[in-house]
Amino acid sequence: MRLDWVPALDRPDLLAEPTRSALQALDDASQVDVSAVEVAEIDPSLADTAALVAASGLDLADMANCIVIDGARGGQERVCAALVLGTTRADVNKVIRKRLDVRKCSFMSMDEAVSRTGMQHGGITPIGVPSTWPVLVDSRVVERAMIVIGSGVRRSKLRLPGRLAAHLHGVEVIEGLALAV
């Protein structure tokens, strides 16, 4: 299967509203060269990283997954999004827990993550998550020439230079955020 990549803002119909709004805000503020962010339509059944890699031949090392983590301290919720390569897994119980400064944290439930991001399961992306959430990015992500991430919907994916991930809203690049699998 071949993916046809086009500038993301040329196809707003392939983006979740929060993703489109965040990309437009970045473009308006000239913070990131959003012309380098591309979108491709996919079969929604291929939204899962492994399924897309198997069907398209994309390199798993170029796939980056966004997860939503929550915890609490002193009755106050602490939430973040994390972006890690498909060849790694986020170190939730050590690195992310310490960054959130909580005793215990876990993956946010799918229904809650979908509701709070305004994005679809299998399409959640760091581009457009709530602005109060830090976006933790594993340093290996920004080292990749290109990464493929969610678009906020299951029927498309975004492709962008890995280095651009470091310039998205709320991003903190963290060495060792993820562990090799």
Short mmCIF file of N, CA, C and O in Angstrom, two decimals, residues 12-105:
data_model
loop_
_atom_site.label_atom_id
_atom_site.label_comp_id
_atom_site.label_asym_id
_atom_site.label_seq_id
_atom_site.Cartn_x
_atom_site.Cartn_y
_atom_site.Cartn_z
N PRO A 12 -7.76 19.69 5.64
CA PRO A 12 -8.28 19.77 7.00
C PRO A 12 -9.33 18.71 7.30
O PRO A 12 -9.55 18.38 8.46
N ASP A 13 -9.94 18.14 6.27
CA ASP A 13 -10.92 17.07 6.45
C ASP A 13 -10.28 15.80 6.99
O ASP A 13 -10.98 14.92 7.51
N LEU A 14 -8.95 15.69 6.93
CA LEU A 14 -8.25 14.52 7.44
C LEU A 14 -7.64 14.75 8.82
O LEU A 14 -6.85 13.95 9.29
N LEU A 15 -8.04 15.86 9.46
CA LEU A 15 -7.49 16.21 10.77
C LEU A 15 -8.62 16.37 11.78
O LEU A 15 -9.68 16.90 11.44
N ALA A 16 -8.37 15.95 13.02
CA ALA A 16 -9.31 16.26 14.10
C ALA A 16 -9.28 17.77 14.30
O ALA A 16 -8.27 18.43 14.03
N GLU A 17 -10.37 18.33 14.75
CA GLU A 17 -10.46 19.78 14.94
C GLU A 17 -9.32 20.32 15.84
O GLU A 17 -8.69 21.32 15.49
N PRO A 18 -9.02 19.68 16.99
CA PRO A 18 -7.92 20.22 17.81
C PRO A 18 -6.57 20.18 17.09
O PRO A 18 -5.75 21.08 17.27
N THR A 19 -6.37 19.18 16.25
CA THR A 19 -5.12 19.06 15.50
C THR A 19 -5.03 20.16 14.44
O THR A 19 -4.01 20.84 14.30
N ARG A 20 -6.11 20.34 13.70
CA ARG A 20 -6.15 21.39 12.68
C ARG A 20 -5.92 22.76 13.32
O ARG A 20 -5.12 23.56 12.84
N SER A 21 -6.60 23.03 14.42
CA SER A 21 -6.46 24.32 15.11
C SER A 21 -5.03 24.54 15.59
O SER A 21 -4.50 25.65 15.47
N ALA A 22 -4.42 23.51 16.14
CA ALA A 22 -3.05 23.63 16.64
C ALA A 22 -2.07 23.87 15.50
O ALA A 22 -1.16 24.70 15.62
N LEU A 23 -2.24 23.16 14.39
CA LEU A 23 -1.37 23.38 13.24
C LEU A 23 -1.55 24.79 12.68
O LEU A 23 -0.57 25.46 12.34
N GLN A 24 -2.78 25.25 12.61
CA GLN A 24 -3.04 26.61 12.12
C GLN A 24 -2.41 27.65 13.04
O GLN A 24 -1.82 28.62 12.57
N ALA A 25 -2.51 27.44 14.35
CA ALA A 25 -1.91 28.37 15.30
C ALA A 25 -0.39 28.39 15.16
O ALA A 25 0.23 29.46 15.22
N LEU A 26 0.22 27.23 14.94
CA LEU A 26 1.66 27.18 14.73
C LEU A 26 2.04 27.91 13.45
O LEU A 26 3.03 28.65 13.41
N ASP A 27 1.25 27.74 12.41
CA ASP A 27 1.50 28.40 11.13
C ASP A 27 1.37 29.91 11.29
O ASP A 27 2.22 30.67 10.82
N ASP A 28 0.31 30.34 11.97
CA ASP A 28 0.07 31.77 12.17
C ASP A 28 1.18 32.43 12.99
O ASP A 28 1.54 33.58 12.76
N ALA A 29 1.70 31.69 13.96
CA ALA A 29 2.74 32.23 14.84
C ALA A 29 4.14 32.06 14.25
O ALA A 29 5.12 32.51 14.83
N SER A 30 4.23 31.36 13.12
CA SER A 30 5.52 31.09 12.45
C SER A 30 6.50 30.39 13.38
O SER A 30 7.71 30.59 13.28
N GLN A 31 5.98 29.59 14.31
CA GLN A 31 6.86 28.88 15.24
C GLN A 31 7.45 27.63 14.61
O GLN A 31 8.54 27.21 14.96
N VAL A 32 6.70 27.02 13.70
CA VAL A 32 7.11 25.78 13.08
C VAL A 32 6.76 25.88 11.60
O VAL A 32 5.73 26.44 11.23
N ASP A 33 7.62 25.34 10.76
CA ASP A 33 7.33 25.30 9.33
C ASP A 33 6.29 24.21 9.09
O ASP A 33 6.62 23.06 8.85
N VAL A 34 5.01 24.58 9.19
CA VAL A 34 3.95 23.58 9.08
C VAL A 34 3.82 23.03 7.67
O VAL A 34 3.16 22.00 7.48
N SER A 35 4.46 23.66 6.69
CA SER A 35 4.43 23.07 5.34
C SER A 35 5.17 21.74 5.32
O SER A 35 4.97 20.93 4.43
N ALA A 36 6.03 21.50 6.32
CA ALA A 36 6.74 20.23 6.42
C ALA A 36 5.89 19.14 7.07
O ALA A 36 6.29 17.98 7.10
N VAL A 37 4.71 19.51 7.59
CA VAL A 37 3.80 18.53 8.20
C VAL A 37 2.83 18.08 7.11
O VAL A 37 2.08 18.87 6.55
N GLU A 38 2.88 16.78 6.83
CA GLU A 38 2.05 16.21 5.77
C GLU A 38 1.03 15.24 6.35
O GLU A 38 1.23 14.72 7.44
N VAL A 39 -0.03 14.99 5.59
CA VAL A 39 -1.06 14.05 6.00
C VAL A 39 -1.32 13.08 4.85
O VAL A 39 -1.18 13.45 3.68
N ALA A 40 -1.66 11.85 5.20
CA ALA A 40 -2.05 10.84 4.22
C ALA A 40 -3.28 10.12 4.73
O ALA A 40 -3.37 9.79 5.92
N GLU A 41 -4.22 9.89 3.86
CA GLU A 41 -5.42 9.14 4.21
C GLU A 41 -5.08 7.67 4.27
O GLU A 41 -4.31 7.16 3.44
N ILE A 42 -5.64 6.98 5.28
CA ILE A 42 -5.44 5.53 5.42
C ILE A 42 -6.78 4.87 5.69
O ILE A 42 -7.75 5.53 6.06
N ASP A 43 -6.81 3.58 5.55
CA ASP A 43 -7.97 2.80 5.96
C ASP A 43 -8.01 2.85 7.49
O ASP A 43 -7.00 2.55 8.14
N PRO A 44 -9.13 3.23 8.10
CA PRO A 44 -9.19 3.32 9.57
C PRO A 44 -8.81 2.03 10.29
O PRO A 44 -8.34 2.08 11.42
N SER A 45 -8.95 0.90 9.62
CA SER A 45 -8.57 -0.37 10.26
C SER A 45 -7.06 -0.50 10.39
O SER A 45 -6.57 -1.39 11.08
N LEU A 46 -6.32 0.42 9.76
CA LEU A 46 -4.85 0.41 9.84
C LEU A 46 -4.31 1.47 10.79
O LEU A 46 -3.12 1.77 10.77
N ALA A 47 -5.17 2.06 11.62
CA ALA A 47 -4.73 3.12 12.52
C ALA A 47 -3.70 2.62 13.54
O ALA A 47 -2.83 3.38 13.97
N ASP A 48 -3.78 1.35 13.91
CA ASP A 48 -2.81 0.76 14.84
C ASP A 48 -1.44 0.71 14.17
O ASP A 48 -1.32 0.36 12.99
N THR A 49 -0.40 1.07 14.90
CA THR A 49 0.95 1.14 14.36
C THR A 49 1.37 -0.14 13.66
O THR A 49 1.85 -0.11 12.53
N ALA A 50 1.20 -1.29 14.33
CA ALA A 50 1.64 -2.56 13.75
C ALA A 50 0.90 -2.86 12.45
O ALA A 50 1.50 -3.32 11.47
N ALA A 51 -0.39 -2.59 12.41
CA ALA A 51 -1.18 -2.85 11.21
C ALA A 51 -0.73 -1.95 10.06
O ALA A 51 -0.61 -2.41 8.92
N LEU A 52 -0.46 -0.68 10.34
CA LEU A 52 -0.04 0.24 9.30
C LEU A 52 1.34 -0.14 8.76
O LEU A 52 1.56 -0.14 7.55
N VAL A 53 2.25 -0.50 9.63
CA VAL A 53 3.59 -0.92 9.21
C VAL A 53 3.49 -2.16 8.32
O VAL A 53 4.11 -2.22 7.25
N ALA A 54 2.69 -3.13 8.73
CA ALA A 54 2.54 -4.36 7.95
C ALA A 54 1.95 -4.09 6.57
O ALA A 54 2.38 -4.67 5.57
N ALA A 55 0.99 -3.19 6.49
CA ALA A 55 0.30 -2.93 5.23
C ALA A 55 1.08 -1.99 4.31
O ALA A 55 0.97 -2.09 3.09
N SER A 56 1.86 -1.07 4.88
CA SER A 56 2.47 -0.02 4.07
C SER A 56 3.96 -0.19 3.84
O SER A 56 4.52 0.45 2.95
N GLY A 57 4.62 -0.97 4.69
CA GLY A 57 6.07 -1.10 4.59
C GLY A 57 6.82 0.04 5.25
O GLY A 57 8.05 0.13 5.14
N LEU A 58 6.10 0.93 5.93
CA LEU A 58 6.78 1.99 6.68
C LEU A 58 7.69 1.35 7.73
O LEU A 58 7.41 0.26 8.23
N ASP A 59 8.75 2.04 8.09
CA ASP A 59 9.70 1.55 9.08
C ASP A 59 9.13 1.78 10.49
O ASP A 59 8.79 2.92 10.83
N LEU A 60 9.06 0.74 11.28
CA LEU A 60 8.56 0.85 12.66
C LEU A 60 9.35 1.90 13.44
O LEU A 60 8.80 2.59 14.29
N ALA A 61 10.62 2.05 13.12
CA ALA A 61 11.46 3.02 13.82
C ALA A 61 11.06 4.46 13.51
O ALA A 61 11.47 5.38 14.22
N ASP A 62 10.27 4.68 12.45
CA ASP A 62 9.80 6.02 12.11
C ASP A 62 8.40 6.30 12.66
O ASP A 62 7.91 7.42 12.53
N MET A 63 7.78 5.31 13.23
CA MET A 63 6.44 5.47 13.79
C MET A 63 6.59 5.99 15.22
O MET A 63 7.39 5.47 15.99
N ALA A 64 5.80 7.00 15.57
CA ALA A 64 5.84 7.53 16.94
C ALA A 64 4.42 7.49 17.50
O ALA A 64 3.47 7.91 16.84
N ASN A 65 4.31 6.94 18.68
CA ASN A 65 3.01 6.77 19.33
C ASN A 65 2.83 7.79 20.45
O ASN A 65 3.75 8.03 21.24
N CYS A 66 1.63 8.35 20.51
CA CYS A 66 1.29 9.30 21.56
C CYS A 66 0.38 8.61 22.57
O CYS A 66 -0.62 8.01 22.20
N ILE A 67 0.78 8.69 23.82
CA ILE A 67 -0.03 8.12 24.90
C ILE A 67 -0.38 9.24 25.87
O ILE A 67 0.31 10.26 25.94
N VAL A 68 -1.47 9.03 26.60
CA VAL A 68 -1.91 10.01 27.60
C VAL A 68 -1.82 9.34 28.97
O VAL A 68 -2.35 8.25 29.18
N ILE A 69 -1.13 10.00 29.88
CA ILE A 69 -0.86 9.47 31.22
C ILE A 69 -1.48 10.40 32.25
O ILE A 69 -1.40 11.63 32.11
N ASP A 70 -2.07 9.81 33.29
CA ASP A 70 -2.58 10.65 34.38
C ASP A 70 -2.20 10.08 35.73
O ASP A 70 -1.91 8.90 35.87
N GLY A 71 -2.16 10.96 36.68
CA GLY A 71 -1.88 10.62 38.07
C GLY A 71 -2.43 11.75 38.93
O GLY A 71 -3.06 12.68 38.42
N ALA A 72 -2.19 11.67 40.22
CA ALA A 72 -2.67 12.73 41.11
C ALA A 72 -1.70 12.89 42.27
O ALA A 72 -1.00 11.96 42.65
N ARG A 73 -1.68 14.10 42.80
CA ARG A 73 -0.90 14.38 44.01
C ARG A 73 -1.68 15.42 44.80
O ARG A 73 -2.05 16.46 44.27
N GLY A 74 -1.90 15.10 46.06
CA GLY A 74 -2.64 16.01 46.92
C GLY A 74 -4.04 16.30 46.40
O GLY A 74 -4.52 17.42 46.52
N GLY A 75 -4.65 15.31 45.76
CA GLY A 75 -5.99 15.48 45.22
C GLY A 75 -6.04 16.27 43.92
O GLY A 75 -7.11 16.52 43.39
N GLN A 76 -4.87 16.63 43.41
CA GLN A 76 -4.81 17.40 42.18
C GLN A 76 -4.34 16.51 41.03
O GLN A 76 -3.29 15.86 41.12
N GLU A 77 -5.15 16.46 39.97
CA GLU A 77 -4.82 15.63 38.81
C GLU A 77 -3.62 16.22 38.07
O GLU A 77 -3.48 17.43 37.95
N ARG A 78 -2.78 15.32 37.56
CA ARG A 78 -1.64 15.70 36.74
C ARG A 78 -1.64 14.80 35.51
O ARG A 78 -1.64 13.59 35.62
N VAL A 79 -1.68 15.44 34.35
CA VAL A 79 -1.82 14.72 33.09
C VAL A 79 -0.72 15.16 32.14
O VAL A 79 -0.30 16.31 32.15
N CYS A 80 -0.27 14.23 31.29
CA CYS A 80 0.66 14.58 30.22
C CYS A 80 0.39 13.69 29.02
O CYS A 80 -0.24 12.65 29.13
N ALA A 81 0.87 14.14 27.89
CA ALA A 81 0.94 13.30 26.70
C ALA A 81 2.41 12.95 26.54
O ALA A 81 3.29 13.73 26.92
N ALA A 82 2.68 11.76 26.01
CA ALA A 82 4.06 11.34 25.78
C ALA A 82 4.18 10.80 24.37
O ALA A 82 3.28 10.10 23.89
N LEU A 83 5.27 11.11 23.70
CA LEU A 83 5.51 10.66 22.34
C LEU A 83 6.79 9.84 22.32
O LEU A 83 7.86 10.33 22.67
N VAL A 84 6.63 8.58 21.92
CA VAL A 84 7.76 7.64 21.88
C VAL A 84 7.74 6.87 20.56
O VAL A 84 6.68 6.71 19.94
N LEU A 85 8.88 6.41 20.14
CA LEU A 85 8.96 5.64 18.90
C LEU A 85 8.28 4.28 19.04
O LEU A 85 8.20 3.73 20.14
N GLY A 86 7.85 3.74 17.91
CA GLY A 86 7.20 2.43 17.89
C GLY A 86 8.11 1.29 18.30
O GLY A 86 7.63 0.22 18.65
N THR A 87 9.42 1.53 18.30
CA THR A 87 10.38 0.51 18.70
C THR A 87 10.70 0.58 20.19
O THR A 87 11.59 -0.11 20.67
N THR A 88 9.99 1.48 20.91
CA THR A 88 10.23 1.67 22.33
C THR A 88 8.90 1.66 23.08
O THR A 88 7.84 1.63 22.48
N ARG A 89 9.00 1.70 24.40
CA ARG A 89 7.80 1.87 25.22
C ARG A 89 8.13 2.92 26.28
O ARG A 89 9.25 3.01 26.78
N ALA A 90 7.13 3.73 26.57
CA ALA A 90 7.32 4.81 27.54
C ALA A 90 7.62 4.24 28.92
O ALA A 90 7.01 3.26 29.34
N ASP A 91 8.55 4.85 29.61
CA ASP A 91 8.88 4.47 30.98
C ASP A 91 7.92 5.21 31.92
O ASP A 91 8.26 6.22 32.53
N VAL A 92 6.70 4.67 31.99
CA VAL A 92 5.62 5.32 32.74
C VAL A 92 5.90 5.30 34.24
O VAL A 92 5.74 6.31 34.92
N ASN A 93 6.34 4.16 34.76
CA ASN A 93 6.46 4.00 36.21
C ASN A 93 7.70 4.64 36.82
O ASN A 93 7.79 4.74 38.04
N LYS A 94 8.62 5.08 36.00
CA LYS A 94 9.81 5.71 36.55
C LYS A 94 9.93 7.15 36.04
O LYS A 94 9.69 8.10 36.78
N VAL A 95 10.24 7.33 34.77
CA VAL A 95 10.52 8.66 34.24
C VAL A 95 9.27 9.55 34.23
O VAL A 95 9.31 10.69 34.73
N ILE A 96 8.18 9.05 33.69
CA ILE A 96 6.97 9.89 33.61
C ILE A 96 6.40 10.14 35.00
O ILE A 96 6.00 11.25 35.32
N ARG A 97 6.40 9.12 35.84
CA ARG A 97 5.89 9.30 37.21
C ARG A 97 6.68 10.39 37.93
O ARG A 97 6.11 11.27 38.57
N LYS A 98 8.00 10.36 37.79
CA LYS A 98 8.83 11.38 38.44
C LYS A 98 8.58 12.76 37.85
O LYS A 98 8.51 13.75 38.57
N ARG A 99 8.43 12.84 36.53
CA ARG A 99 8.18 14.14 35.88
C ARG A 99 6.85 14.73 36.33
O ARG A 99 6.73 15.93 36.56
N LEU A 100 5.83 13.88 36.48
CA LEU A 100 4.52 14.35 36.95
C LEU A 100 4.51 14.60 38.46
O LEU A 100 3.58 15.19 38.99
N ASP A 101 5.55 14.09 39.15
CA ASP A 101 5.67 14.23 40.60
C ASP A 101 4.45 13.63 41.30
O ASP A 101 3.78 14.29 42.10
N VAL A 102 4.19 12.36 40.97
CA VAL A 102 3.09 11.61 41.57
C VAL A 102 3.63 10.27 42.08
O VAL A 102 4.67 9.81 41.63
N ARG A 103 2.90 9.68 43.00
CA ARG A 103 3.31 8.37 43.51
C ARG A 103 2.98 7.25 42.54
O ARG A 103 3.67 6.26 42.46
N LYS A 104 1.88 7.45 41.82
CA LYS A 104 1.43 6.42 40.88
C LYS A 104 0.77 7.11 39.69
O LYS A 104 0.03 8.08 39.85
N CYS A 105 1.07 6.61 38.51
CA CYS A 105 0.39 7.12 37.31
C CYS A 105 0.12 5.94 36.39
O CYS A 105 0.69 4.86 36.55
#
